[in-house]
mmCIF file of C-alpha atoms and ligand atoms in Angstrom:
data_model
loop_
_atom_site.group_PDB
_atom_site.id
_atom_site.type_symbol
_atom_site.label_atom_id
_atom_site.label_comp_id
_atom_site.label_asym_id
_atom_site.label_seq_id
_atom_site.Cartn_x
_atom_site.Cartn_y
_atom_site.Cartn_z
ATOM 1 C CA MET A 186 -56.160 -12.898 -3.820
ATOM 2 C CA GLY A 187 -55.248 -16.377 -5.269
ATOM 3 C CA ASP A 188 -55.390 -16.352 -8.699
ATOM 4 C CA ARG A 189 -56.684 -12.886 -9.210
ATOM 5 C CA PRO A 190 -54.615 -11.293 -11.709
ATOM 6 C CA HIS A 191 -52.011 -8.715 -10.787
ATOM 7 C CA VAL A 192 -52.523 -4.770 -11.230
ATOM 8 C CA VAL A 193 -48.677 -3.354 -11.039
ATOM 9 C CA VAL A 194 -48.621 1.082 -11.865
ATOM 10 C CA LEU A 195 -45.103 2.192 -12.908
ATOM 11 C CA LEU A 196 -45.118 5.495 -11.819
ATOM 12 C CA GLY A 197 -42.387 7.543 -12.395
ATOM 13 C CA ALA A 198 -41.705 11.717 -14.416
ATOM 14 C CA PRO A 199 -42.575 12.340 -18.170
ATOM 15 C CA GLY A 200 -38.204 10.584 -19.074
ATOM 16 C CA ALA A 201 -38.391 7.596 -16.915
ATOM 17 C CA GLY A 202 -38.340 5.526 -19.084
ATOM 18 C CA LYS A 203 -42.757 4.777 -17.742
ATOM 19 C CA GLY A 204 -42.993 3.094 -21.444
ATOM 20 C CA THR A 205 -39.786 1.264 -22.220
ATOM 21 C CA GLN A 206 -39.729 -0.535 -19.421
ATOM 22 C CA GLY A 207 -43.438 -1.197 -19.583
ATOM 23 C CA MET A 208 -42.688 -2.456 -23.639
ATOM 24 C CA ARG A 209 -39.924 -4.892 -22.069
ATOM 25 C CA LEU A 210 -42.453 -6.423 -19.236
ATOM 26 C CA ARG A 211 -45.394 -7.125 -21.958
ATOM 27 C CA ALA A 212 -42.564 -8.783 -23.463
ATOM 28 C CA ARG A 213 -40.690 -10.864 -20.295
ATOM 29 C CA ALA A 214 -43.796 -11.040 -18.369
ATOM 30 C CA GLN A 215 -46.881 -11.258 -21.051
ATOM 31 C CA ILE A 216 -48.808 -9.140 -19.150
ATOM 32 C CA ALA A 217 -50.870 -6.017 -20.640
ATOM 33 C CA HIS A 218 -48.786 -3.163 -21.180
ATOM 34 C CA ILE A 219 -51.293 -0.091 -21.045
ATOM 35 C CA SER A 220 -49.975 3.213 -21.023
ATOM 36 C CA THR A 221 -51.818 5.925 -20.882
ATOM 37 C CA GLY A 222 -50.184 8.396 -22.869
ATOM 38 C CA ASP A 223 -50.294 5.702 -26.110
ATOM 39 C CA LEU A 224 -53.243 5.719 -26.332
ATOM 40 C CA PHE A 225 -53.842 9.711 -26.431
ATOM 41 C CA ARG A 226 -51.394 9.526 -29.150
ATOM 42 C CA ASP A 227 -52.998 7.094 -31.142
ATOM 43 C CA ALA A 228 -56.639 8.792 -30.059
ATOM 44 C CA VAL A 229 -55.394 11.660 -31.661
ATOM 45 C CA ARG A 230 -54.215 10.311 -35.057
ATOM 46 C CA ILE A 231 -57.060 9.163 -35.241
ATOM 47 C CA GLN A 232 -58.846 12.316 -34.094
ATOM 48 C CA SER A 233 -61.768 9.938 -32.634
ATOM 49 C CA PRO A 234 -64.352 12.983 -29.732
ATOM 50 C CA ALA A 235 -61.605 11.479 -27.072
ATOM 51 C CA GLY A 236 -58.460 12.128 -28.940
ATOM 52 C CA GLN A 237 -60.204 15.617 -29.466
ATOM 53 C CA ARG A 238 -60.215 16.570 -26.802
ATOM 54 C CA ALA A 239 -56.924 14.965 -25.804
ATOM 55 C CA GLU A 240 -54.875 17.438 -28.413
ATOM 56 C CA ALA A 241 -54.321 20.962 -27.057
ATOM 57 C CA TYR A 242 -53.064 18.961 -23.395
ATOM 58 C CA LEU A 243 -51.069 16.519 -25.539
ATOM 59 C CA LYS A 244 -49.080 19.784 -27.379
ATOM 60 C CA SER A 245 -48.696 21.840 -24.609
ATOM 61 C CA GLY A 246 -47.364 19.008 -21.972
ATOM 62 C CA GLN A 247 -51.203 19.115 -19.775
ATOM 63 C CA LEU A 248 -52.635 16.067 -18.182
ATOM 64 C CA VAL A 249 -56.265 15.440 -19.950
ATOM 65 C CA PRO A 250 -58.525 16.567 -17.916
ATOM 66 C CA ASP A 251 -59.202 13.161 -16.127
ATOM 67 C CA GLN A 252 -62.799 13.166 -16.560
ATOM 68 C CA VAL A 253 -61.660 12.351 -20.419
ATOM 69 C CA VAL A 254 -58.604 10.107 -19.359
ATOM 70 C CA LEU A 255 -60.687 7.753 -16.977
ATOM 71 C CA GLN A 256 -63.683 7.585 -20.494
ATOM 72 C CA LEU A 257 -61.336 6.745 -22.712
ATOM 73 C CA LEU A 258 -59.872 3.448 -20.108
ATOM 74 C CA GLU A 259 -62.223 1.862 -19.300
ATOM 75 C CA GLU A 260 -62.899 0.692 -22.981
ATOM 76 C CA TYR A 261 -59.451 -1.358 -22.171
ATOM 77 C CA LEU A 262 -58.594 -1.991 -18.690
ATOM 78 C CA VAL A 263 -61.465 -4.828 -19.837
ATOM 79 C CA ASP A 264 -58.998 -6.845 -19.692
ATOM 80 C CA ILE A 265 -57.226 -6.492 -16.111
ATOM 81 C CA GLU A 266 -60.687 -9.449 -14.915
ATOM 82 C CA THR A 267 -58.321 -11.660 -16.541
ATOM 83 C CA VAL A 268 -54.854 -11.260 -17.040
ATOM 84 C CA ASP A 269 -52.437 -9.281 -15.659
ATOM 85 C CA VAL A 270 -51.463 -6.047 -16.767
ATOM 86 C CA CYS A 271 -49.382 -2.949 -15.959
ATOM 87 C CA LEU A 272 -50.091 0.713 -16.174
ATOM 88 C CA ASP A 273 -47.933 2.973 -17.467
ATOM 89 C CA GLY A 274 -48.595 6.192 -16.764
ATOM 90 C CA PHE A 275 -51.550 6.249 -14.859
ATOM 91 C CA PRO A 276 -52.613 7.230 -12.458
ATOM 92 C CA ARG A 277 -51.231 10.525 -12.302
ATOM 93 C CA THR A 278 -53.366 12.839 -10.078
ATOM 94 C CA TYR A 279 -54.875 11.975 -6.423
ATOM 95 C CA GLN A 280 -58.442 11.649 -8.591
ATOM 96 C CA GLN A 281 -57.639 8.861 -11.423
ATOM 97 C CA ALA A 282 -55.322 7.407 -8.123
ATOM 98 C CA ILE A 283 -59.588 6.799 -5.962
ATOM 99 C CA ALA A 284 -60.640 5.723 -9.625
ATOM 100 C CA LEU A 285 -58.855 3.670 -10.043
ATOM 101 C CA GLU A 286 -59.470 1.925 -5.985
ATOM 102 C CA GLU A 287 -62.923 1.984 -7.361
ATOM 103 C CA LEU A 288 -62.544 0.506 -10.761
ATOM 104 C CA LEU A 289 -60.721 -2.434 -9.398
ATOM 105 C CA PHE A 290 -62.632 -3.122 -6.819
ATOM 106 C CA GLN A 291 -65.290 -3.824 -8.802
ATOM 107 C CA PHE A 292 -63.338 -6.192 -10.173
ATOM 108 C CA ASN A 293 -62.936 -7.941 -7.299
ATOM 109 C CA LEU A 294 -59.020 -6.884 -7.505
ATOM 110 C CA SER A 295 -56.115 -4.982 -6.347
ATOM 111 C CA ILE A 296 -52.954 -3.204 -7.075
ATOM 112 C CA ALA A 297 -49.965 -5.914 -6.445
ATOM 113 C CA LEU A 298 -47.389 -2.709 -7.077
ATOM 114 C CA VAL A 299 -46.377 0.264 -7.210
ATOM 115 C CA LEU A 300 -43.477 0.884 -9.176
ATOM 116 C CA HIS A 301 -41.767 4.463 -8.698
ATOM 117 C CA LEU A 302 -38.666 5.296 -11.904
ATOM 118 C CA TYR A 303 -36.812 8.187 -10.324
ATOM 119 C CA VAL A 304 -34.732 10.218 -12.768
ATOM 120 C CA ALA A 305 -33.259 13.040 -11.946
ATOM 121 C CA ASP A 306 -34.690 16.266 -14.141
ATOM 122 C CA SER A 307 -31.842 16.476 -15.398
ATOM 123 C CA ILE A 308 -31.557 13.662 -17.401
ATOM 124 C CA ALA A 309 -34.990 12.731 -18.497
ATOM 125 C CA LEU A 310 -34.989 16.403 -20.421
ATOM 126 C CA GLU A 311 -31.833 14.659 -22.197
ATOM 127 C CA ARG A 312 -33.614 12.078 -23.057
ATOM 128 C CA LEU A 313 -37.567 13.297 -23.983
ATOM 129 C CA VAL A 314 -35.972 16.363 -25.820
ATOM 130 C CA ASP A 315 -33.718 12.887 -27.299
ATOM 131 C CA ARG A 316 -36.636 11.814 -28.651
ATOM 132 C CA GLY A 317 -37.941 14.394 -30.284
ATOM 133 C CA ARG A 318 -41.435 13.632 -30.461
ATOM 134 C CA PRO A 319 -43.799 16.247 -30.783
ATOM 135 C CA ASP A 320 -44.467 17.614 -26.610
ATOM 136 C CA ASP A 321 -40.793 16.927 -25.927
ATOM 137 C CA THR A 322 -39.418 20.656 -26.955
ATOM 138 C CA ILE A 323 -37.324 21.748 -24.458
ATOM 139 C CA GLU A 324 -39.943 24.261 -22.477
ATOM 140 C CA THR A 325 -42.926 21.267 -22.897
ATOM 141 C CA ALA A 326 -40.924 19.054 -21.867
ATOM 142 C CA ARG A 327 -40.470 21.704 -17.916
ATOM 143 C CA HIS A 328 -43.459 22.133 -18.308
ATOM 144 C CA ARG A 329 -44.402 18.400 -17.945
ATOM 145 C CA LEU A 330 -41.301 18.020 -15.418
ATOM 146 C CA LYS A 331 -43.448 21.146 -13.103
ATOM 147 C CA VAL A 332 -46.456 18.721 -13.996
ATOM 148 C CA TYR A 333 -44.999 16.183 -13.139
ATOM 149 C CA HIS A 334 -44.045 17.245 -10.075
ATOM 150 C CA ALA A 335 -46.661 18.961 -8.668
ATOM 151 C CA ALA A 336 -50.268 16.907 -9.440
ATOM 152 C CA THR A 337 -48.422 13.312 -9.617
ATOM 153 C CA GLU A 338 -45.357 12.653 -7.288
ATOM 154 C CA PRO A 339 -47.604 12.934 -4.400
ATOM 155 C CA LEU A 340 -48.875 9.745 -5.492
ATOM 156 C CA ILE A 341 -45.202 8.964 -4.061
ATOM 157 C CA LYS A 342 -46.700 9.251 -0.658
ATOM 158 C CA HIS A 343 -49.654 7.801 -0.567
ATOM 159 C CA TYR A 344 -48.631 4.494 -2.699
ATOM 160 C CA ASP A 345 -46.313 4.209 0.176
ATOM 161 C CA GLU A 346 -48.294 4.862 2.798
ATOM 162 C CA ALA A 347 -50.750 2.316 1.585
ATOM 163 C CA GLY A 348 -47.373 -0.536 1.367
ATOM 164 C CA LEU A 349 -47.446 -1.286 -2.094
ATOM 165 C CA LEU A 350 -44.234 1.139 -2.643
ATOM 166 C CA SER A 351 -41.257 0.415 -4.670
ATOM 167 C CA GLU A 352 -38.677 2.277 -5.374
ATOM 168 C CA VAL A 353 -36.286 1.369 -8.403
ATOM 169 C CA ASP A 354 -33.420 3.343 -10.154
ATOM 170 C CA GLY A 355 -34.193 4.503 -13.704
ATOM 171 C CA SER A 356 -30.338 6.111 -14.643
ATOM 172 C CA GLY A 357 -28.040 4.073 -16.393
ATOM 173 C CA ASP A 358 -28.474 2.142 -19.809
ATOM 174 C CA VAL A 359 -31.969 0.472 -20.188
ATOM 175 C CA GLU A 360 -31.223 -2.881 -19.636
ATOM 176 C CA ALA A 361 -29.444 -2.245 -16.533
ATOM 177 C CA VAL A 362 -32.776 -1.070 -15.976
ATOM 178 C CA GLU A 363 -34.986 -3.733 -17.212
ATOM 179 C CA SER A 364 -32.628 -5.949 -15.017
ATOM 180 C CA ARG A 365 -34.207 -3.476 -12.192
ATOM 181 C CA VAL A 366 -37.262 -3.220 -12.657
ATOM 182 C CA TRP A 367 -37.545 -7.887 -12.850
ATOM 183 C CA ASP A 368 -36.249 -7.963 -9.557
ATOM 184 C CA VAL A 369 -38.904 -6.381 -8.071
ATOM 185 C CA VAL A 370 -41.811 -6.644 -10.218
ATOM 186 C CA GLU A 371 -41.027 -11.100 -10.217
ATOM 187 C CA ARG A 372 -41.638 -10.953 -6.959
ATOM 188 C CA ALA A 373 -44.496 -9.353 -6.237
ATOM 189 C CA LEU A 374 -45.674 -11.256 -8.755
ATOM 190 C CA CYS A 375 -44.246 -14.401 -7.706
ATOM 191 C CA ARG A 376 -43.331 -16.227 -11.204
HETATM 192 P P1 B4P B 210 -47.122 9.902 -22.427
HETATM 193 O O1 B4P B 210 -46.814 9.390 -22.648
HETATM 194 O O2 B4P B 210 -47.072 9.093 -20.422
HETATM 195 O O3 B4P B 210 -45.013 9.923 -22.214
HETATM 196 P P2 B4P B 210 -43.557 9.790 -21.174
HETATM 197 O O4 B4P B 210 -44.147 10.219 -19.912
HETATM 198 O O5 B4P B 210 -43.401 11.433 -21.468
HETATM 199 O O6 B4P B 210 -42.589 9.461 -21.450
HETATM 200 P P3 B4P B 210 -41.781 8.216 -20.854
HETATM 201 O O7 B4P B 210 -41.608 8.162 -19.062
HETATM 202 O O8 B4P B 210 -42.956 6.875 -20.471
HETATM 203 O O9 B4P B 210 -40.331 7.925 -21.051
HETATM 204 P P4 B4P B 210 -39.586 7.116 -21.820
HETATM 205 O O10 B4P B 210 -39.943 5.390 -22.146
HETATM 206 O O11 B4P B 210 -41.017 6.946 -23.524
HETATM 207 O O12 B4P B 210 -47.527 11.172 -21.759
HETATM 208 C C1 B4P B 210 -47.203 11.949 -22.903
HETATM 209 C C2 B4P B 210 -48.207 12.319 -22.210
HETATM 210 O O13 B4P B 210 -49.692 12.801 -22.175
HETATM 211 C C3 B4P B 210 -48.597 13.617 -20.876
HETATM 212 O O14 B4P B 210 -47.840 15.168 -20.864
HETATM 213 C C4 B4P B 210 -50.372 13.833 -20.514
HETATM 214 O O15 B4P B 210 -50.561 15.491 -21.695
HETATM 215 C C5 B4P B 210 -51.017 12.948 -21.747
HETATM 216 N N1 B4P B 210 -51.331 11.988 -20.273
HETATM 217 C C6 B4P B 210 -50.977 10.514 -19.953
HETATM 218 N N2 B4P B 210 -51.519 9.629 -19.363
HETATM 219 C C7 B4P B 210 -52.187 10.598 -18.726
HETATM 220 C C8 B4P B 210 -53.632 10.826 -17.627
HETATM 221 N N3 B4P B 210 -53.359 9.739 -17.271
HETATM 222 N N4 B4P B 210 -53.911 12.007 -16.874
HETATM 223 C C9 B4P B 210 -53.094 13.089 -18.135
HETATM 224 N N5 B4P B 210 -52.578 13.243 -19.249
HETATM 225 C C10 B4P B 210 -52.265 11.416 -19.117
HETATM 226 O O16 B4P B 210 -38.047 7.549 -22.611
HETATM 227 C C11 B4P B 210 -38.593 8.512 -23.116
HETATM 228 C C12 B4P B 210 -36.600 8.471 -24.329
HETATM 229 O O17 B4P B 210 -36.308 8.369 -23.572
HETATM 230 C C13 B4P B 210 -37.194 7.731 -25.644
HETATM 231 O O18 B4P B 210 -36.506 8.146 -26.060
HETATM 232 C C14 B4P B 210 -36.256 6.626 -24.873
HETATM 233 O O19 B4P B 210 -36.047 6.113 -25.575
HETATM 234 C C15 B4P B 210 -35.553 7.427 -23.949
HETATM 235 N N6 B4P B 210 -35.164 6.755 -22.696
HETATM 236 C C16 B4P B 210 -35.896 5.647 -21.616
HETATM 237 N N7 B4P B 210 -34.932 4.558 -20.483
HETATM 238 C C17 B4P B 210 -33.065 4.814 -21.040
HETATM 239 C C18 B4P B 210 -32.540 4.750 -20.858
HETATM 240 N N8 B4P B 210 -32.106 4.082 -19.653
HETATM 241 N N9 B4P B 210 -30.805 5.305 -21.477
HETATM 242 C C19 B4P B 210 -31.553 6.046 -21.954
HETATM 243 N N10 B4P B 210 -32.786 6.744 -22.632
HETATM 244 C C20 B4P B 210 -33.743 5.500 -22.424
#
């Protein structure tokens, strides 16, 4: 790939710490951080058409339909041509993974690393409930974990078979996780 920008995908359950570590990576590696969760929360706040379509899904802990996710993402992915990018919370379904591969192909890019941040459900639930965002009630958080296991977890095997997967333990304090994440990213991006 020569000097082409790198694409890093952060995969993990809700509460695994993808957002937390994505922000740290942005600061540490001068890498663009695109969080689909953040994009949707902003879209809901300003009540854009995508936000109006996504609102009920976010509230109930369902995945936003693939078509809406892809429409929203398209305008943000223009950056991908020029800088290294960390995708946080995308892809979350097999269809999204295929759409991402097609998009990267158009830009002559490919995924450098899929980092699976894993934690036990009990830890994820505790973190989410402690955070207390509107979609962090115990019922919604449990449902989001269920959706994760059904729709997103199969991507781990998909990326493992593609030789792109690295597993990182997301338990412990934020700094300890950051250091494990950095070890893997540093190697993948040859920093
Ligand atoms: P996201 O915004 O992606 O939310 P998340 O999975 O809950 O968060 P994350 O894993 O990033 O946890 P965080 O670091 O914040 O998605 C929200 C919703 O958006 C989804 O349910 C879905 O409806 C929709 N959506 C998003 N992307 C989509 C897509 N591609 N397709 C369809 N729908 C989509 O950490 C959680 C808490 O733990 C924080 O309070 C943090 O401070 C704490 N924490 C983190 N690391 C810690 C550590 N090491 N120790 C202690 N606490 C820690």
